[in-house]
mmCIF file of C-alpha atoms in Angstrom:
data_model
loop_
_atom_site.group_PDB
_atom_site.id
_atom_site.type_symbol
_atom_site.label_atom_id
_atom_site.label_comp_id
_atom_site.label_asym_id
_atom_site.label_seq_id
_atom_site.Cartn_x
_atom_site.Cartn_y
_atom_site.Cartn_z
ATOM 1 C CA UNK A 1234 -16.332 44.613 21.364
ATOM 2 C CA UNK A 1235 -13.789 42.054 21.101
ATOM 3 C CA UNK A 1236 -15.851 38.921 19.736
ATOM 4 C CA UNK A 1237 -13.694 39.638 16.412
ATOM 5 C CA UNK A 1238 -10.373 39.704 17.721
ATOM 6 C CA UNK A 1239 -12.086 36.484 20.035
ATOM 7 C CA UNK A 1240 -12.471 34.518 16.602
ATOM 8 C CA UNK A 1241 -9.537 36.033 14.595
ATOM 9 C CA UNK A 1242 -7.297 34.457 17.642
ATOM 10 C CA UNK A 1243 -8.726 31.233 17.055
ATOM 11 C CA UNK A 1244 -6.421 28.400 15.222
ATOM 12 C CA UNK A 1245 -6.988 28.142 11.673
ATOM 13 C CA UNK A 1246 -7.604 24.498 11.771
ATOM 14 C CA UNK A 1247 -9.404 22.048 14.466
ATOM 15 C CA UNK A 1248 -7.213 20.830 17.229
ATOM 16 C CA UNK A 1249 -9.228 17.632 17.562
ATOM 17 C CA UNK A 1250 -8.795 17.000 13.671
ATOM 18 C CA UNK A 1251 -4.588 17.246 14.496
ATOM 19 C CA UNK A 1252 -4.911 15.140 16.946
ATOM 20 C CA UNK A 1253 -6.546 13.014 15.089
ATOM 21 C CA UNK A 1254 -4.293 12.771 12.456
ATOM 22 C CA UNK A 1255 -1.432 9.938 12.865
ATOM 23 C CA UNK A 1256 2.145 10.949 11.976
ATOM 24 C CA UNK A 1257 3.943 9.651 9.007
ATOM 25 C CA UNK A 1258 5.974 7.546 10.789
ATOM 26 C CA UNK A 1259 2.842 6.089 12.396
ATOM 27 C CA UNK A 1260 0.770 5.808 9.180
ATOM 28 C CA UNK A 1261 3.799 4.268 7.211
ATOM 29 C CA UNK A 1262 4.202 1.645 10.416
ATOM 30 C CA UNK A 1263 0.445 0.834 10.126
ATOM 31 C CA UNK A 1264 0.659 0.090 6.600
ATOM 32 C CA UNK A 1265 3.732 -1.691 6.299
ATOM 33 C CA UNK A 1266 3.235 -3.882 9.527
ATOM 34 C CA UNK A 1267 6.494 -2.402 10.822
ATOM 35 C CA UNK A 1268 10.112 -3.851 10.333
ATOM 36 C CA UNK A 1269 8.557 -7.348 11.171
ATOM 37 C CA UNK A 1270 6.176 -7.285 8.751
ATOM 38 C CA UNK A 1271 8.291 -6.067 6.228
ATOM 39 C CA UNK A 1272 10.587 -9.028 6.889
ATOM 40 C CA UNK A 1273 7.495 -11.580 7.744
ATOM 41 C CA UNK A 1274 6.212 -11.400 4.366
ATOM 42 C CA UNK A 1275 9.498 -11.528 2.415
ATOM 43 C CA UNK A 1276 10.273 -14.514 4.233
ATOM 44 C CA UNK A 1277 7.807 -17.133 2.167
ATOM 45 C CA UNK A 1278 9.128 -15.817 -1.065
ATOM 46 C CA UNK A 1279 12.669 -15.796 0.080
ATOM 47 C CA UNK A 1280 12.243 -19.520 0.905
ATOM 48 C CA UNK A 1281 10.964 -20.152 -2.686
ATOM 49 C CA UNK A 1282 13.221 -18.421 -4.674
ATOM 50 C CA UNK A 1283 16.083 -20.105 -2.584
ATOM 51 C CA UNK A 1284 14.211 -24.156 -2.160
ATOM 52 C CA UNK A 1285 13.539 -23.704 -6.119
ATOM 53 C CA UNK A 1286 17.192 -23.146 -6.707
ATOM 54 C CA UNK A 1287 18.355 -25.884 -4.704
ATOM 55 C CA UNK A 1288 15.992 -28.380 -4.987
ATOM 56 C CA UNK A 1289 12.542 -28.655 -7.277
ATOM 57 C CA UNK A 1290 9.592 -27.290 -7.274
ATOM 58 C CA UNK A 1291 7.110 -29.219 -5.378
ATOM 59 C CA UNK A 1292 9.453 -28.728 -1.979
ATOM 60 C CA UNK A 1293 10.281 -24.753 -2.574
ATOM 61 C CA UNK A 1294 5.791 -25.137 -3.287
ATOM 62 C CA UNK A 1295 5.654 -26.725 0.165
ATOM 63 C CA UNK A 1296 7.998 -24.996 2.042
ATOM 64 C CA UNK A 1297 6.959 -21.548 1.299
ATOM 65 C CA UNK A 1298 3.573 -22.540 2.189
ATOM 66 C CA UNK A 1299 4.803 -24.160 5.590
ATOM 67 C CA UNK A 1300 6.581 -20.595 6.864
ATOM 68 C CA UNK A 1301 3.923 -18.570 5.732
ATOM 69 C CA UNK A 1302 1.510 -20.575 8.093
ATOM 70 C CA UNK A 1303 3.904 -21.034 10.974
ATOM 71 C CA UNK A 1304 4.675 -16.598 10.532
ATOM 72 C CA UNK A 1305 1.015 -16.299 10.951
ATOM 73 C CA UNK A 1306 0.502 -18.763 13.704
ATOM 74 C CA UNK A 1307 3.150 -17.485 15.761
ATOM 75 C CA UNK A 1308 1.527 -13.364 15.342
ATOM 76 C CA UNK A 1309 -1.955 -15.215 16.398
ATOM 77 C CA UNK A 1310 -0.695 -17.095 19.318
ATOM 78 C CA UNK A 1311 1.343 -14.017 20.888
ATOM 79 C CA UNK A 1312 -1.759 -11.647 20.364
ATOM 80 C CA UNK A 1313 -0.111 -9.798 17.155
ATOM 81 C CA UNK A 1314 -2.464 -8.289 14.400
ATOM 82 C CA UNK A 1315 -2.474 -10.790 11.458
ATOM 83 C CA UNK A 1316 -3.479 -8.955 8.774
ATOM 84 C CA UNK A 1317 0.037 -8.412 7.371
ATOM 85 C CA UNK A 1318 0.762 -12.503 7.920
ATOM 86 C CA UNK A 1319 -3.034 -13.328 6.466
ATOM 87 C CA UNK A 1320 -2.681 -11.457 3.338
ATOM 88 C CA UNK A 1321 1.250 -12.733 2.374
ATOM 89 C CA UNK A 1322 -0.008 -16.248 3.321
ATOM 90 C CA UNK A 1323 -3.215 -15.763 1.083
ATOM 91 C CA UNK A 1324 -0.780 -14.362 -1.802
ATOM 92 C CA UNK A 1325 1.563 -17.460 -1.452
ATOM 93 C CA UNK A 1326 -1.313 -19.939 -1.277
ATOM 94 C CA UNK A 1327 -2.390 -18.874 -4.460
ATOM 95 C CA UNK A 1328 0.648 -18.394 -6.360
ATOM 96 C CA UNK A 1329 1.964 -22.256 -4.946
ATOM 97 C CA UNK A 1330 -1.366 -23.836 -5.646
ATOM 98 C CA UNK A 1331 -1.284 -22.886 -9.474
ATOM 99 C CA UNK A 1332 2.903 -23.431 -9.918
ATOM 100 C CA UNK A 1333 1.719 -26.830 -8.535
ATOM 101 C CA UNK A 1334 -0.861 -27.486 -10.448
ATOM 102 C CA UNK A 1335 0.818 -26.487 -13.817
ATOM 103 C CA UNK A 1336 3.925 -27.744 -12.642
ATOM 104 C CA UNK A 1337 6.029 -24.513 -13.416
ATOM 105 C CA UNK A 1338 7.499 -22.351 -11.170
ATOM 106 C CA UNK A 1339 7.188 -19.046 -12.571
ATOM 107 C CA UNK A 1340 3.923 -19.722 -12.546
ATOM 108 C CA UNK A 1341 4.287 -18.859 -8.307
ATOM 109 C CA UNK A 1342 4.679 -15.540 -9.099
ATOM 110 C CA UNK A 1343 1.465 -15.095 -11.748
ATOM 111 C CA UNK A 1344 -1.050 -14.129 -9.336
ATOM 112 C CA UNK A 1345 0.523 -11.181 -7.758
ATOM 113 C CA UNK A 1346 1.191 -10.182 -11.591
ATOM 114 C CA UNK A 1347 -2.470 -10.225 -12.485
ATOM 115 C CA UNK A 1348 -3.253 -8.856 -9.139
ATOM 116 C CA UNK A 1349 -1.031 -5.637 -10.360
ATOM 117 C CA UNK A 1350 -1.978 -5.562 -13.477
ATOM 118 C CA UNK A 1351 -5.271 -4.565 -12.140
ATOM 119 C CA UNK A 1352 -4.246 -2.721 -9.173
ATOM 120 C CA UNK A 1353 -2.582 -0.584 -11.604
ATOM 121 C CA UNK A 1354 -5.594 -0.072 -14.188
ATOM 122 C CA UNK A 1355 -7.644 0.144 -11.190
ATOM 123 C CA UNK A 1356 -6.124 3.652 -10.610
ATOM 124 C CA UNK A 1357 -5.223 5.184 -14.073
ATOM 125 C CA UNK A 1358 -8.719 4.651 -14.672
ATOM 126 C CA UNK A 1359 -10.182 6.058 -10.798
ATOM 127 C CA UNK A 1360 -7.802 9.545 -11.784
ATOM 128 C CA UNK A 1361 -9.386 9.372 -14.964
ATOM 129 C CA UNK A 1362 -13.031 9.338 -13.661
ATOM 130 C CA UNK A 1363 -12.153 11.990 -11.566
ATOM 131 C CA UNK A 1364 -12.806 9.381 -8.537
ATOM 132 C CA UNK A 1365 -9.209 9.064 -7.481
ATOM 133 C CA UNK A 1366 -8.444 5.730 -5.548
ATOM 134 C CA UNK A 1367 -5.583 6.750 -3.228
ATOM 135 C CA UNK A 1368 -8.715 9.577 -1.868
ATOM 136 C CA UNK A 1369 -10.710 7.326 -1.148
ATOM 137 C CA UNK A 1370 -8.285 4.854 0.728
ATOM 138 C CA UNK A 1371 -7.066 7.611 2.433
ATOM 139 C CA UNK A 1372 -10.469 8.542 4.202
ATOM 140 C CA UNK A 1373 -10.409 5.385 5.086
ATOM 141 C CA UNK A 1374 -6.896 4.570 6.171
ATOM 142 C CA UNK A 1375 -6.479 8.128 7.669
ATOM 143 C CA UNK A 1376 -9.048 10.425 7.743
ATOM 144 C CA UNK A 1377 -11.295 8.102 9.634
ATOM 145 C CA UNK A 1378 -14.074 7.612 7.229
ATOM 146 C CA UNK A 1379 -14.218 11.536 6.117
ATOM 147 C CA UNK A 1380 -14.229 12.238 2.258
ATOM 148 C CA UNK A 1381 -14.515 16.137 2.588
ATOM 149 C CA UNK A 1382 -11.118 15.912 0.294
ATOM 150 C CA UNK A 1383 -13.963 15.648 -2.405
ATOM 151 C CA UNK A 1384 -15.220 19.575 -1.836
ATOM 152 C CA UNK A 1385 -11.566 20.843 -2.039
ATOM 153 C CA UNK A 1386 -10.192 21.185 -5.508
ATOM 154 C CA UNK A 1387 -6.653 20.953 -4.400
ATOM 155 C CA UNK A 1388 -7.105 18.352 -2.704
ATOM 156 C CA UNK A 1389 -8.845 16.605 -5.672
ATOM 157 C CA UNK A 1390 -6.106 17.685 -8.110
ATOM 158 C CA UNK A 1391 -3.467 16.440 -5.318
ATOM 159 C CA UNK A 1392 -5.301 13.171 -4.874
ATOM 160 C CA UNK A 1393 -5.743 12.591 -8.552
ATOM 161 C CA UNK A 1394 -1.674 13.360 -9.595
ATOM 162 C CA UNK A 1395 -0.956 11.041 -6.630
ATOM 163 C CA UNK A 1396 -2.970 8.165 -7.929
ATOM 164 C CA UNK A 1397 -1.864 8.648 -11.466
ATOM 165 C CA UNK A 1398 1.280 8.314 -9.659
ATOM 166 C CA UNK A 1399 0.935 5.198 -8.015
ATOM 167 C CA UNK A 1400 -1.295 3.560 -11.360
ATOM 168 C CA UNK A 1401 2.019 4.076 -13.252
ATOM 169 C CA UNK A 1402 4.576 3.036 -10.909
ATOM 170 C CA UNK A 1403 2.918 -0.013 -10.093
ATOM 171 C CA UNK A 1404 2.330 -0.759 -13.763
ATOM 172 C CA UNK A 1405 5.880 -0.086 -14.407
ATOM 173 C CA UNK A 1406 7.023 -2.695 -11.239
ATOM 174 C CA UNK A 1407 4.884 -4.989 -12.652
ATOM 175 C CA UNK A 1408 5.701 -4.937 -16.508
ATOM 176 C CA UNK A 1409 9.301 -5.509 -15.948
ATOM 177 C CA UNK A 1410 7.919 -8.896 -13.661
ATOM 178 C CA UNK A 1411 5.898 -9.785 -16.575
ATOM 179 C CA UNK A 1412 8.480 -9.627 -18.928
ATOM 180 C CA UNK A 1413 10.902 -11.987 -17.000
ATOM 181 C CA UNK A 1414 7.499 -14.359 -16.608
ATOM 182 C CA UNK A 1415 7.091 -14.640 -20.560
ATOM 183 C CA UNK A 1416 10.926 -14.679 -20.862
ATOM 184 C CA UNK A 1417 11.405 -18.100 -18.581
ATOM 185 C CA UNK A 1418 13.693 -16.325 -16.282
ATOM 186 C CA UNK A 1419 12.441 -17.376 -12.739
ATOM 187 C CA UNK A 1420 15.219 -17.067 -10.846
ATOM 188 C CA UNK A 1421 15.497 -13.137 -11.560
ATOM 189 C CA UNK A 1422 11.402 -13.277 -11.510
ATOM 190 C CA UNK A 1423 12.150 -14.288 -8.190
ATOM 191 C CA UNK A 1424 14.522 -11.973 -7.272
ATOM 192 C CA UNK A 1425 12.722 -9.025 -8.868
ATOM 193 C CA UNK A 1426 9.307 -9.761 -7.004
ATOM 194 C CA UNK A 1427 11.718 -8.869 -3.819
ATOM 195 C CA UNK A 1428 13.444 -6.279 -5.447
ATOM 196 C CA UNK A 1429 10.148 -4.405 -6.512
ATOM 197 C CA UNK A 1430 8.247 -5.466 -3.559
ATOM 198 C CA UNK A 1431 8.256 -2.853 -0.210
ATOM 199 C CA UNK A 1432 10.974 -0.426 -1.353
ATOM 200 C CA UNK A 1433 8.727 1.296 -4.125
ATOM 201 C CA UNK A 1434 4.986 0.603 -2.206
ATOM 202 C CA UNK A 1435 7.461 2.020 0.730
ATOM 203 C CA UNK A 1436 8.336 5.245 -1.625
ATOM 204 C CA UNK A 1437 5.316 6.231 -2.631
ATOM 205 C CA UNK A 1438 3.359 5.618 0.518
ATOM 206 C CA UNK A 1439 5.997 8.303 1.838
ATOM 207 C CA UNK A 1440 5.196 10.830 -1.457
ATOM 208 C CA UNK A 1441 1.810 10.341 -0.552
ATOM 209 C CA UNK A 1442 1.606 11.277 3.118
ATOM 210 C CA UNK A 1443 4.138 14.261 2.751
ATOM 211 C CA UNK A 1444 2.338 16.083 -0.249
ATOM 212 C CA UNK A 1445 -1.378 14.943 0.975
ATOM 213 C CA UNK A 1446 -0.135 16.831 4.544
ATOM 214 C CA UNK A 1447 1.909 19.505 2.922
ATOM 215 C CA UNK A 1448 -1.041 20.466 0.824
ATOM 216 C CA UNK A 1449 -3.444 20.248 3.610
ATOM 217 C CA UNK A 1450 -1.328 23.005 5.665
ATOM 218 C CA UNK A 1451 -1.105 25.581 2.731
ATOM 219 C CA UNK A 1452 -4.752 25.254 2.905
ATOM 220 C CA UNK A 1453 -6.134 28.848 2.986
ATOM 221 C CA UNK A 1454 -7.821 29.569 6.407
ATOM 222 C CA UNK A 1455 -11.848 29.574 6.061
ATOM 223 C CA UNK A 1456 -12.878 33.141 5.459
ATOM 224 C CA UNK A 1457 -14.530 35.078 8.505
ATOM 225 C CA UNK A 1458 -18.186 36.003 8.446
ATOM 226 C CA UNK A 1459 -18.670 39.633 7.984
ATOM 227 C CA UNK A 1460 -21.101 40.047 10.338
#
């Protein structure tokens, strides 16, 4: 009979999974928004850093607020997806309400410290627990809501390096930001928020979808029943 030479011909892996799966150029568009978000959400803190230098606070406060809305406003009335616009416009909301509040404008750029701060114990502490963050946003960034990553140990192991990874890179970004914050050095804050911005987030988004879909090739094929 041939019914085992039927199944041994059959592809290792699901066709309808591949299909499935976006490319890396695809997921790394979808997370950074693209070239145009990548610039659209520079551009408020650009404006800051620049008004602040020239002028004082309270019109670098305004005028980073004012592009963020108009960036967002312009996605919404062509029919763009906003989340990219919503969330830098939510970040510089924040950050401009406190620096004008307190009247100090490194104070801008405290929220998105904090929010790192977090973001980066967040993950150590996920890899720790054996509950590995970037998993988990992968199944539902990529894998479509599917954890079985979880019943693989290699993929466990590979998820858990990966967000032990990201935990101290971002911790790293963000410690050299909060060092120019308690040193009163706002211009270079400025310039370092930029700096440390995309480009890294960029990097290890890339580290992350290579190993995640080098791994899940080397997978050994599912073993034949011997029946």
């Amino acid at each position: 009979m041939t019914t085992g030479q039927d199944r041994a011909a059959q592809p290792e892996t699901d066709p309808q999974d591949e299909e499935k799966l976006p490319t890396v150029a695809e997921q790394m568009a979808d997370q950074l928004g693209g070239w145009r978000g990548l610039v659209e959400s520079s551009i408020p803190v650009v404006v800051f850093v620049l008004a602040n230098i020239i002028g004082e606070l309270r019109p670098a406060v305004i005028a980073s607020v004012a592009v963020a809305v108009l960036i967002a406003v312009v996605r919404l009335a062509q029919r763009r997806p906003i989340r990219h616009a919503v969330n830098g416009l939510f970040g510089v909301g924040v950050g401009a309400a406190i620096a004008w509040r307190t009247g100090d404008e490194r104070d801008f750029y405290l929220p998105g410290i904090l929010y790192g701060i977090g973001y980066g114990v967040a993950l150590l502490i996920s890899a720790a627990i054996r509950q590995p963050l970037v998993g988990w946003i992968w199944s539902v960034l990529v894998a479509k809501g599917r954890s079985e990553w979880r019943s693989d140990p290699k993929l466990v192991r590979t998820f858990t390096q990966l967000t032990v990874l990201w935990g101290v890179v971002w911790l790293a970004k963000v410690g050299v930001q909060a060092g120019l914050y308690l040193a009163h050095q706002d211009t270079a804050l400025g310039v370092a928020r930029l700096a440390l911005g995309y480009p890294p987030y960029a990097l290890l988004l890339l580290i992350t979808v290579w190993t995640v879909r080098r791994v899940t090739r080397e997978a050994p094929p599912t073993p034949l029943p011997s029946a």
